[in-house]
CSV table of C-alpha atoms in Angstrom, one decimal:
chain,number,residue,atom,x,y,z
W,1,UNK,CA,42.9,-14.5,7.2
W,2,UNK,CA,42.4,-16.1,4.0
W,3,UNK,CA,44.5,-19.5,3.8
W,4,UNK,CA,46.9,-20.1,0.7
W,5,UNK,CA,45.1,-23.1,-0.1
W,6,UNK,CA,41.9,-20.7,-1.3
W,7,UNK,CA,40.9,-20.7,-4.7
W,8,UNK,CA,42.7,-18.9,-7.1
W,9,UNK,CA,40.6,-16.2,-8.8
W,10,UNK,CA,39.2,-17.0,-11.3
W,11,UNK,CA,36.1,-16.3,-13.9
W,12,UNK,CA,33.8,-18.7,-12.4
W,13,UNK,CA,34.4,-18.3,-9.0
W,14,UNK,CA,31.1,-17.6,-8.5
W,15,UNK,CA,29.2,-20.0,-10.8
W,16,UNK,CA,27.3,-22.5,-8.8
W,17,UNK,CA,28.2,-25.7,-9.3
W,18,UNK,CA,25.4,-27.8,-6.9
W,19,UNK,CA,22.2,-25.7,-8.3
W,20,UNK,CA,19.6,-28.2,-7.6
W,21,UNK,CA,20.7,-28.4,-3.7
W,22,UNK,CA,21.1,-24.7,-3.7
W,23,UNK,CA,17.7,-24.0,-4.9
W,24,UNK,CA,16.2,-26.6,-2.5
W,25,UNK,CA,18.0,-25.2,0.3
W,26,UNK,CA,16.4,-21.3,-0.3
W,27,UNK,CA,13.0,-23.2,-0.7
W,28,UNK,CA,13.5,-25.1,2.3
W,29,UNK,CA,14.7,-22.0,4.3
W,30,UNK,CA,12.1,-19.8,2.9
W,31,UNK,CA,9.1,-22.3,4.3
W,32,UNK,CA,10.8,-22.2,7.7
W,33,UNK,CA,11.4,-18.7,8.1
W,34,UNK,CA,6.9,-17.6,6.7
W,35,UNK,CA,5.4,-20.8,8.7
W,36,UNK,CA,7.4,-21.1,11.7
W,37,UNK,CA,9.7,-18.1,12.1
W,38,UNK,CA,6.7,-15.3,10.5
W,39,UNK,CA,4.0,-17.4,11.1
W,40,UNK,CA,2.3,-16.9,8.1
W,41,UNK,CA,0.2,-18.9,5.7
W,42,UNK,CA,1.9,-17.9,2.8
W,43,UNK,CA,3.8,-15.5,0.2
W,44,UNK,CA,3.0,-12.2,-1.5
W,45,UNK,CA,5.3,-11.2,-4.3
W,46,UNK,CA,5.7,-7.8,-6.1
W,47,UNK,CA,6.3,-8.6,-9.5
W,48,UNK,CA,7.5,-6.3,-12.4
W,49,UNK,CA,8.5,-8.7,-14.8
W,50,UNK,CA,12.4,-8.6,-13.7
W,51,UNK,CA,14.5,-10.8,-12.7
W,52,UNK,CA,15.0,-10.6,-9.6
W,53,UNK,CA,11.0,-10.4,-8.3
W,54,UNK,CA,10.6,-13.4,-10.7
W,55,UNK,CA,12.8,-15.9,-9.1
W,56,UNK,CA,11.0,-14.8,-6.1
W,57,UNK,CA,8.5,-15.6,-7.4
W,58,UNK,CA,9.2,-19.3,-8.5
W,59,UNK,CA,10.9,-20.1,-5.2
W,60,UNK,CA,8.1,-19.4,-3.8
W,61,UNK,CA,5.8,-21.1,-5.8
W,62,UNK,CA,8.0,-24.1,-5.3
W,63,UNK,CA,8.0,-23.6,-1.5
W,64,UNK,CA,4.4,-22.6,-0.6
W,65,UNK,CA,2.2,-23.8,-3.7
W,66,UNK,CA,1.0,-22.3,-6.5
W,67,UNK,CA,-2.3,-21.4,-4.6
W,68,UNK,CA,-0.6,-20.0,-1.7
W,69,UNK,CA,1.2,-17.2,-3.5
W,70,UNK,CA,0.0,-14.2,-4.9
W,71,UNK,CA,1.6,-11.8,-7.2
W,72,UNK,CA,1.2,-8.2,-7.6
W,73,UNK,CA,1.7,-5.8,-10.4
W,74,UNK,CA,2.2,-2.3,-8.9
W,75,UNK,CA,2.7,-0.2,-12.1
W,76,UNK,CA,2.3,3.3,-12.7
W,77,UNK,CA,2.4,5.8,-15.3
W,78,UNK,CA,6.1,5.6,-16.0
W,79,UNK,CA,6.3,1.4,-15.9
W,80,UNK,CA,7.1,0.2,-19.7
W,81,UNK,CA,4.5,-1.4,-21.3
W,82,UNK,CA,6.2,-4.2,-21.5
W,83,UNK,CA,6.8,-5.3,-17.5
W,84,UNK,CA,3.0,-6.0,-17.3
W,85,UNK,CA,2.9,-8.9,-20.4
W,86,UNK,CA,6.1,-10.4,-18.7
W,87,UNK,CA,4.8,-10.6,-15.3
W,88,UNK,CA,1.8,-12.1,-16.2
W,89,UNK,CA,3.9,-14.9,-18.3
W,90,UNK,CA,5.5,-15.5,-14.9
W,91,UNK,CA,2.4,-16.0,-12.7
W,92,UNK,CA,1.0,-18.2,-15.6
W,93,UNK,CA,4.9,-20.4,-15.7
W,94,UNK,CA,4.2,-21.0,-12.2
W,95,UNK,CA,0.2,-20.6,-12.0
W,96,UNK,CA,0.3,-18.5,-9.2
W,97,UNK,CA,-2.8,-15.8,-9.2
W,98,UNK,CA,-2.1,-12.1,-10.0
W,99,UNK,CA,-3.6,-8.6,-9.1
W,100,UNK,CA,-3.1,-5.8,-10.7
W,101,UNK,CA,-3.0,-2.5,-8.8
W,102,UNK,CA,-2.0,0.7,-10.4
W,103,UNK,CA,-0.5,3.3,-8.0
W,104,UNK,CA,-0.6,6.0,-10.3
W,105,UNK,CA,-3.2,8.0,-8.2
W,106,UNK,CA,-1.9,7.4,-4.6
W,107,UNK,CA,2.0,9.2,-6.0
W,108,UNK,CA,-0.2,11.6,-7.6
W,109,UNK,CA,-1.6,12.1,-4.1
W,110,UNK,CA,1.4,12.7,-2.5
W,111,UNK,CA,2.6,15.2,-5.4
W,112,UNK,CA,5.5,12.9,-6.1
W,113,UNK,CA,5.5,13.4,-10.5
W,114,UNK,CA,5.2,17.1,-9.8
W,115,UNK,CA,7.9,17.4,-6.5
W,116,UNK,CA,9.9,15.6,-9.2
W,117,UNK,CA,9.2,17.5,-12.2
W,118,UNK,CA,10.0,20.7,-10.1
W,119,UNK,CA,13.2,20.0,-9.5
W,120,UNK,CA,14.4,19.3,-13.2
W,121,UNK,CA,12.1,21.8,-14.2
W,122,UNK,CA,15.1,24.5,-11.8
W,123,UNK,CA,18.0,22.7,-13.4
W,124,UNK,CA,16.9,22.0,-16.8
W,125,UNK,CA,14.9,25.3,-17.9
W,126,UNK,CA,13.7,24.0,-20.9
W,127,UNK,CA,12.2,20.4,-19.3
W,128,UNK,CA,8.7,19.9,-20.9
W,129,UNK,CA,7.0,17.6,-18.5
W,130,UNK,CA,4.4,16.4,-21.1
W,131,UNK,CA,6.8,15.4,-23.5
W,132,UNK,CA,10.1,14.8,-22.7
W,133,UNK,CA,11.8,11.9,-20.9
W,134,UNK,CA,14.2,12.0,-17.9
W,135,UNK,CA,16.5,10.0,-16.2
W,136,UNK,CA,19.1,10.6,-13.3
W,137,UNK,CA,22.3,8.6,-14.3
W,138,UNK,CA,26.4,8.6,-13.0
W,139,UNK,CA,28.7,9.6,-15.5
W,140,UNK,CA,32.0,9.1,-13.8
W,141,UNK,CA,34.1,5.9,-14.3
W,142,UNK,CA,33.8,3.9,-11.4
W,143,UNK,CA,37.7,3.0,-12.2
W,144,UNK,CA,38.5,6.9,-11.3
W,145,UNK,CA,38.7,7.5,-7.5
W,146,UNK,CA,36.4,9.8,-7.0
W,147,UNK,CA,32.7,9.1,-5.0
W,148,UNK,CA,29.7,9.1,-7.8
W,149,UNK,CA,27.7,12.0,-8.4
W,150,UNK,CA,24.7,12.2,-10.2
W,151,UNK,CA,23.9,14.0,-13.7
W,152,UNK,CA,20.2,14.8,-15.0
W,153,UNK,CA,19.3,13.9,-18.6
W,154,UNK,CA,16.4,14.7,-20.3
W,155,UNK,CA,15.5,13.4,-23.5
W,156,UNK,CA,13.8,15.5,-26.1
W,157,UNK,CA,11.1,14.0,-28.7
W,158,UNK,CA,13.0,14.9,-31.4
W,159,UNK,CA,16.1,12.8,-29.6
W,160,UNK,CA,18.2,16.2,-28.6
W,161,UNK,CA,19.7,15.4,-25.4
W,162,UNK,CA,20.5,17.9,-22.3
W,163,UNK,CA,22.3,16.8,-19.5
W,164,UNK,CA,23.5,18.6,-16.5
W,165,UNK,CA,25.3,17.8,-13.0
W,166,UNK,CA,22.5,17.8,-10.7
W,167,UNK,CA,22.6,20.0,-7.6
W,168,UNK,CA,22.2,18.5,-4.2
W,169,UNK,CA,19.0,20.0,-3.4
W,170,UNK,CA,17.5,19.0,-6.8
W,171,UNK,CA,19.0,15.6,-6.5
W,172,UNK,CA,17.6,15.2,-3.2
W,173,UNK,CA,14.4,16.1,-4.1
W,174,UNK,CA,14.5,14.3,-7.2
W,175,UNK,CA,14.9,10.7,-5.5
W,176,UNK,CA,12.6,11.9,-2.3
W,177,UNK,CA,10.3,12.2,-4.7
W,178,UNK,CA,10.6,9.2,-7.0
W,179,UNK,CA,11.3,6.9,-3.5
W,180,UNK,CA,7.3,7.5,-2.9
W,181,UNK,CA,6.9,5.0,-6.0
W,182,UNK,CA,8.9,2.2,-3.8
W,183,UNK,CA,7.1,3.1,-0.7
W,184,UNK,CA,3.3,3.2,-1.9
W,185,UNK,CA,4.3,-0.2,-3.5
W,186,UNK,CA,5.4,-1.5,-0.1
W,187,UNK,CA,2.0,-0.1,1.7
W,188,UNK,CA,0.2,-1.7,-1.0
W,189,UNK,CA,1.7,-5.1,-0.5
W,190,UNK,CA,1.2,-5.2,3.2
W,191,UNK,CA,-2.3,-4.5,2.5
W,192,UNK,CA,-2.6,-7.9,0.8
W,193,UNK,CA,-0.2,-9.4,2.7
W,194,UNK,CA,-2.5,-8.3,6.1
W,195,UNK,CA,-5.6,-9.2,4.6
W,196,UNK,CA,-4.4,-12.9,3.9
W,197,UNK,CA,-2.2,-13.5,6.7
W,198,UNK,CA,0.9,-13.9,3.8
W,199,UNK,CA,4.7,-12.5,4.5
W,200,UNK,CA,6.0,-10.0,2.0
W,201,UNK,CA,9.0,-11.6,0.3
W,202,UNK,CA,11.8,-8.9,-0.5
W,203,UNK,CA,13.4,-9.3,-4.0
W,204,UNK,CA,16.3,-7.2,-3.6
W,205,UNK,CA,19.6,-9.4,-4.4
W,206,UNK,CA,23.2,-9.1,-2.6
W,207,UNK,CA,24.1,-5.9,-4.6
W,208,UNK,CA,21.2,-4.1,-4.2
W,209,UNK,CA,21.1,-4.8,-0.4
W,210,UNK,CA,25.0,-4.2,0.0
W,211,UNK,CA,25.0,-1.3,-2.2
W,212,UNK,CA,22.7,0.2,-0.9
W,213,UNK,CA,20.3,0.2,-4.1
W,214,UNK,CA,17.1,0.1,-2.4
W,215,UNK,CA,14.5,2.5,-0.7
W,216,UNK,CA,14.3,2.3,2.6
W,217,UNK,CA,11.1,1.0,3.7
W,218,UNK,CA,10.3,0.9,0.2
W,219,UNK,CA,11.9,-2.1,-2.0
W,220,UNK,CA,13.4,-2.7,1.3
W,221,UNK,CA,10.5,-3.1,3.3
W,222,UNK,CA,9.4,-6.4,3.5
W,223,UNK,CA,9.5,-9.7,5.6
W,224,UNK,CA,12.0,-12.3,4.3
W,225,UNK,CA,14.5,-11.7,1.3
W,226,UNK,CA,15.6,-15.0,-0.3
W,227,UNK,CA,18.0,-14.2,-2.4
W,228,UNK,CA,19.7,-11.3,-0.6
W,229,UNK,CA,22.7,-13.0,-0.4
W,230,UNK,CA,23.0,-13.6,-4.1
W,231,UNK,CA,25.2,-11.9,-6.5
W,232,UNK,CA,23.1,-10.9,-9.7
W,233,UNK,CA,24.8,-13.3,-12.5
W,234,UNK,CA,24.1,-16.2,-9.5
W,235,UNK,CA,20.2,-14.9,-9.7
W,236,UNK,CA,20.4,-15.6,-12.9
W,237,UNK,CA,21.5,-18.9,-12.9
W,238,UNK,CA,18.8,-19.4,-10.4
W,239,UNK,CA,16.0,-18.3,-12.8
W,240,UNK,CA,17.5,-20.7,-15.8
W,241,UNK,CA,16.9,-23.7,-13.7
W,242,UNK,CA,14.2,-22.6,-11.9
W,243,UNK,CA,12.5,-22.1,-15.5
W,244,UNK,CA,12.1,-18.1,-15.4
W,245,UNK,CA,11.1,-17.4,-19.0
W,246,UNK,CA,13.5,-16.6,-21.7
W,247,UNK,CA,12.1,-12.9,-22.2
W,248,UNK,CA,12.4,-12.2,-18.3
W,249,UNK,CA,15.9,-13.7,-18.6
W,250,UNK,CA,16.9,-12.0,-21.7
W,251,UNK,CA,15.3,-8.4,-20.6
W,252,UNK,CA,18.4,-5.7,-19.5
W,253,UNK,CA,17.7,-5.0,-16.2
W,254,UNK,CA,15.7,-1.3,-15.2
W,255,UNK,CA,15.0,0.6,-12.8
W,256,UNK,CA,11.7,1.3,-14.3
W,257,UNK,CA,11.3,4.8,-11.8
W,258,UNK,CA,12.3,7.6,-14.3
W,259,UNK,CA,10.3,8.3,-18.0
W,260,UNK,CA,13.6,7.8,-20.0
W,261,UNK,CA,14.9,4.3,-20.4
W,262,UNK,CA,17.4,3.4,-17.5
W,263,UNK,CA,19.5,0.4,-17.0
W,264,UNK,CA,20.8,-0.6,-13.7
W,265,UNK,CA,23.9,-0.3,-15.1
W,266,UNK,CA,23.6,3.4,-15.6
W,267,UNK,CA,21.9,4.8,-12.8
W,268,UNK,CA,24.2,3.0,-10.3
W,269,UNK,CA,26.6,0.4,-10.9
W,270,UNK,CA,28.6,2.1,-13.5
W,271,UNK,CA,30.0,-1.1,-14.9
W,272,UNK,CA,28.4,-4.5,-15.8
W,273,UNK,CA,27.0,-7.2,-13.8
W,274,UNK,CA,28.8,-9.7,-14.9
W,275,UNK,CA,31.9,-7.8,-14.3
W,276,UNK,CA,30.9,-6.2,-10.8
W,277,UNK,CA,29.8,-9.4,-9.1
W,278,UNK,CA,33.5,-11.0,-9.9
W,279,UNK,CA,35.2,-8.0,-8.7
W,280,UNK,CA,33.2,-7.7,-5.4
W,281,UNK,CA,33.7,-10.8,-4.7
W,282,UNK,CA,37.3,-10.2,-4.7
W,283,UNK,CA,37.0,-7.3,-2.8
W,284,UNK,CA,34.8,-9.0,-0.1
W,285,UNK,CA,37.1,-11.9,0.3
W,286,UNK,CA,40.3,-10.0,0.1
W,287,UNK,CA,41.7,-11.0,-3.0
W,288,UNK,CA,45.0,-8.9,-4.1
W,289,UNK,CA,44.2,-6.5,-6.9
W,290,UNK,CA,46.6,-7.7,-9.2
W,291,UNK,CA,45.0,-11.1,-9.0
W,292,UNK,CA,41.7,-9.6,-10.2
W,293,UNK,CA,42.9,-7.7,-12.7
W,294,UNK,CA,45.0,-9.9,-14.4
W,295,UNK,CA,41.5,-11.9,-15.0
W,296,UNK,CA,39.2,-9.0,-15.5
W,297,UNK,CA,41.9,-7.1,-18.0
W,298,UNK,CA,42.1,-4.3,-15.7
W,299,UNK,CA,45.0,-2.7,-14.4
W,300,UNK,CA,46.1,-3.2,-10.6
W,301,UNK,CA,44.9,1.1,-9.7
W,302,UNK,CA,41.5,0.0,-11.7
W,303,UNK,CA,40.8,-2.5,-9.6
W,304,UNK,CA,42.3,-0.9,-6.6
W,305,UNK,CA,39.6,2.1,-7.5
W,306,UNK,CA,36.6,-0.3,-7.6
W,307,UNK,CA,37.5,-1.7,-4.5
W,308,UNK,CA,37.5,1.9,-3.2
W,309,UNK,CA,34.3,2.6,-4.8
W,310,UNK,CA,32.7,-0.9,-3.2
W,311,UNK,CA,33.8,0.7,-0.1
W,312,UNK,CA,32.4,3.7,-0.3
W,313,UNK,CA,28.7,2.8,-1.5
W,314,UNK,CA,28.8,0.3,1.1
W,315,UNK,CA,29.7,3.0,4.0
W,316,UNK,CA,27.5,5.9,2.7
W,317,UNK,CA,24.5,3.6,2.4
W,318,UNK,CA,25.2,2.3,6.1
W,319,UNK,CA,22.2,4.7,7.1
W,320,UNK,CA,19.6,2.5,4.6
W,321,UNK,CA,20.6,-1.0,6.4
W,322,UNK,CA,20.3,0.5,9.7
W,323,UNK,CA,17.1,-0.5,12.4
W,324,UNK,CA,16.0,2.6,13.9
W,325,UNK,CA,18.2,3.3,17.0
W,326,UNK,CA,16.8,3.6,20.6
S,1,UNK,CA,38.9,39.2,-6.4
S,2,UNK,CA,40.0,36.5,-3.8
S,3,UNK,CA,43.8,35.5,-4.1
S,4,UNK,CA,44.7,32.2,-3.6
S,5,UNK,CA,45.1,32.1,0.0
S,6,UNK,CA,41.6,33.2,0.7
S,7,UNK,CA,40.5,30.6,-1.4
S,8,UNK,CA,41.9,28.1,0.6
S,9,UNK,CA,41.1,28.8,3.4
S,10,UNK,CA,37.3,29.1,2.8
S,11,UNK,CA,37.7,25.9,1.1
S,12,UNK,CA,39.3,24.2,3.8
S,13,UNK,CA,37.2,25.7,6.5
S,14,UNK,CA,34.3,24.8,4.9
S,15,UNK,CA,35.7,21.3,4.5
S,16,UNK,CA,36.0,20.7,8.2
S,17,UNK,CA,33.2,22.2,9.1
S,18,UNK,CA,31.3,19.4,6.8
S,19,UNK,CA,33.3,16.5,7.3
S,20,UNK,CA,31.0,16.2,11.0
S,21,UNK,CA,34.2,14.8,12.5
S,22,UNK,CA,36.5,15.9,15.0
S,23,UNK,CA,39.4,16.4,12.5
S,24,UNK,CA,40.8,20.3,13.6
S,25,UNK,CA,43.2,20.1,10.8
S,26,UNK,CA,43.5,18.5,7.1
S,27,UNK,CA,46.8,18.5,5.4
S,28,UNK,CA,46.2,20.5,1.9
S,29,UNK,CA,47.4,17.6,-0.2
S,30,UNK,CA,45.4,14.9,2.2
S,31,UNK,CA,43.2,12.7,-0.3
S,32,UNK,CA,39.7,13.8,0.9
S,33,UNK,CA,37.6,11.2,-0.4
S,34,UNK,CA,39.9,8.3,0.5
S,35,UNK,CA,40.3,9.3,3.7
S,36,UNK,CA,37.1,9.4,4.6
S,37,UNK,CA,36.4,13.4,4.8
S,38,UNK,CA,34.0,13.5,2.1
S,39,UNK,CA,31.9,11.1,0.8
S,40,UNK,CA,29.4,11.4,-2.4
S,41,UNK,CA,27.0,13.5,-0.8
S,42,UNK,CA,29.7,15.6,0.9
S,43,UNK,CA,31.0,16.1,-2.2
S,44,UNK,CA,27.5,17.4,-4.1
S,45,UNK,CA,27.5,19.6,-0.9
S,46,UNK,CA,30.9,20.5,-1.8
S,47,UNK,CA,30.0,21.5,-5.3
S,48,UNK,CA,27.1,23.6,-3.7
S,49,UNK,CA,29.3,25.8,-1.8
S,50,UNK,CA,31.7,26.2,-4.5
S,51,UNK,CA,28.7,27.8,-6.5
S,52,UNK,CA,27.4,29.6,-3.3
S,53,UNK,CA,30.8,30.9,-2.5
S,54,UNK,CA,33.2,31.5,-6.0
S,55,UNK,CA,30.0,31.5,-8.3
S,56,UNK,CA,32.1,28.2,-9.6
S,57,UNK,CA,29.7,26.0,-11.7
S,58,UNK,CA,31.0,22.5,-11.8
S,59,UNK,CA,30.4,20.2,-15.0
S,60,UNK,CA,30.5,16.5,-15.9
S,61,UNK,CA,33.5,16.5,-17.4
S,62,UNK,CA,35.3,18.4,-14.4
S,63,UNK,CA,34.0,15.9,-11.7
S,64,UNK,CA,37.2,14.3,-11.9
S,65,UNK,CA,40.0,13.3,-9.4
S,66,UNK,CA,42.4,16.1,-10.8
S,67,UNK,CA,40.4,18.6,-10.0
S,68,UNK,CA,38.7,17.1,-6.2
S,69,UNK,CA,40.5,14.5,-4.6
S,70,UNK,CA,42.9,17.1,-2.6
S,71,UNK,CA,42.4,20.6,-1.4
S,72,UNK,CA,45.3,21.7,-2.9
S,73,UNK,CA,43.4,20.3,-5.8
S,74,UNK,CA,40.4,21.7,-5.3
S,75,UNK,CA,41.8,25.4,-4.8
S,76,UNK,CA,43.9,25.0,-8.0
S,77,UNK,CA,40.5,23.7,-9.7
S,78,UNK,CA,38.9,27.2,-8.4
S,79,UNK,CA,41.4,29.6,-8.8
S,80,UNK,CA,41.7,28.5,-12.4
S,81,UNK,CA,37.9,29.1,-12.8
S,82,UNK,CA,38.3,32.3,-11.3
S,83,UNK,CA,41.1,33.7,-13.4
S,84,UNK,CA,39.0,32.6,-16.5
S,85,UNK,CA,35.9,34.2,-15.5
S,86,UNK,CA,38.0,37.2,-15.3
């Protein structure tokens, strides 16, 4: 039961204040849980040249050592051009060492770019694999109450656009297929990770985990996730003092799985970060919805739809959080 | 052509029949999504049968509560479809 005395809602509800003893408590948690807890001599981090992988990244530099971290590109042939130049910015920020390992031929291997282009291919007739760009995106407003459902849009090179509600068994397929890009990056960083006796650190943050935006086994895969329990404007703040650089930090956060440019934003949140931390926080710590709306300029049914929304992404992604059952 | 009645009661058949719960009965105004019947994925499988069934073809702009969150809704969503096809 949440006392009267709790903080009224409020814009920075979230901000925190104490950074410096935050940060040093996830670096001093992070060095307990690989030496004593895993066992393990040290960190290997997936990096991509987000935000989230890169304060990963310089936590653990900070916690382990510069020599006893290794970051790893995984791109492939859909990665922007640009994720590769910002990763290896980080690594040199924090002079941790770098591989680069492109999976393009091991998802090629298991047929995922064709699986995937199949399936667009039956609901967009006209889909030009060669030259056309596609993304999977929700079009609803997350303020409607209704459970999000995906649409396909492919992108033209002249800039016409076709999209089209996408049909379970083509969605299905479509993010079977694509998941093989999270999974062959997992397989590839427990290869490194075995071969130096390292622990895999997870960079999903508290949305991703809660919402259920990760691949099981995939993104999800790993041995310790430090900042799974932050919300995505704390992460952030996190990288500011931390010293992430300013291009990481001033990047819009992609998925970087589909040809077309995605944000996060699109594909699954339907509504901004800044925005969706405040208002799950609210919802998580029971905070009437007239409360939150009166500071987020929402109506009280808005707000009472996102909290229904929160609910529901949490529940049907149950399955992705769950330990296999015996 | 299927009247009204038929619809419904394919629809609501169908939807207990996917829900996987023990429910033996949904009133036809019930909110199906908020009470747990359906969620996203029972509602693309939803769409599906609608297609399978009523060669219905659902669009962006029709995903909307009006149209889904109730049976009632749903069969009035249809049966519109249907007289228009017609």
């Amino acid at each position: 039961m949440k006392s009267e005395s709790r903080k009224p809602f409020s814009k920075d509800i979230i901000h925190i204040e104490n950074i410096d003893q935050v940060c040093n408590d996830i670096i001093a948690k992070l060095k307990t849980d690989v030496a004593k807890n895993l066992q393990r001599r040290g960190a290997i981090v997936g990096i991509s040249g987000g935000i989230d992988s890169s304060v990963c990244l310089a936590l653990s530099a900070k916690a382990f050592g510069s020599k006893n971290v290794l970051g790893i590109m995984l791109p492939e042939q859909d990665s922007s051009d640009d994720s590769r130049q910002l990763a290896e910015e980080l690594a040199a920020t924090y002079g941790v060492s770098t591989l680069i390992e492109d999976i393009t031929k091991a998802l090629d291997g298991f047929g995922c770019y064709e699986r995937r282009d199949d399936a667009i291919l039956r609901v967009i007739p006209g889909f030009d694999k060669k030259v056309d760009k596609a993304k999977i995106e929700i079009k609803q407003n997350i303020a409607e109450n209704i459970p999000a459902i995906f649409s396909i849009t492919v992108i033209k090179p002249n800039g016409d656009v076709v999209s089209k509600l996408l049909p379970a068994r083509e969605y299905l397929q479509i993010v079977a297929s694509t998941n093989f890009k999270q999974r062959s990056r997992m397989s590839m960083l427990y290869y490194h990770a075995e071969r130096m006796h390292y622990a895999v650190i997870g960079t999903p943050n508290k949305h991703e985990v809660e919402q259920g935006f990760f691949v099981k086994y995939g993104d999800g895969g790993a041995d310790v996730m430090p900042i799974g329990h932050f919300y995505k404007t704390q992460v952030y703040q996190l990288a500011k003092h931390l010293g992430v650089p300013q291009g990481i930090i001033d990047r819009t956060p992609t998925t970087d799985t589909y040809t077309a440019e995605q944000s996060q934003e699109d594909f699954f949140y339907q509504m901004p970060f800044e925005s969706m931390d405040l208002i799950w926080y609210g919802w998580e710590n029971d905070y009437p919805a007239d409360e939150v709306g009166k500071v987020m300029d929402k109506t009280t049914k808005e707000i009472e739809n996102i909290y229904k929304s929160f609910e529901r992404k949490r529940k049907t992604t149950e399955y992705l959080r769950m330990k296999p059952i015996f | 052509m299927k009247n009204t009645n038929d619809v419904k009661a394919e629809i609501k058949k169908y939807i207990l029949e996917a829900s996987l719960s023990d429910i033996k009965d949904v009133e036809d105004d019930a909110l199906i999504f908020e009470n747990g019947l359906l969620d996203s994925m029972g509602l693309l499988f939803l769409i599906e049968f609608l297609g399978e069934s009523f060669e219905v073809e659902v669009t962006d702009e029709e995903l909307n509560p009006k149209n889904f969150e109730s049976i009632n809704n749903i069969v009035s969503f249809v049966s519109n479809k249907l007289s228009v096809k017609v």
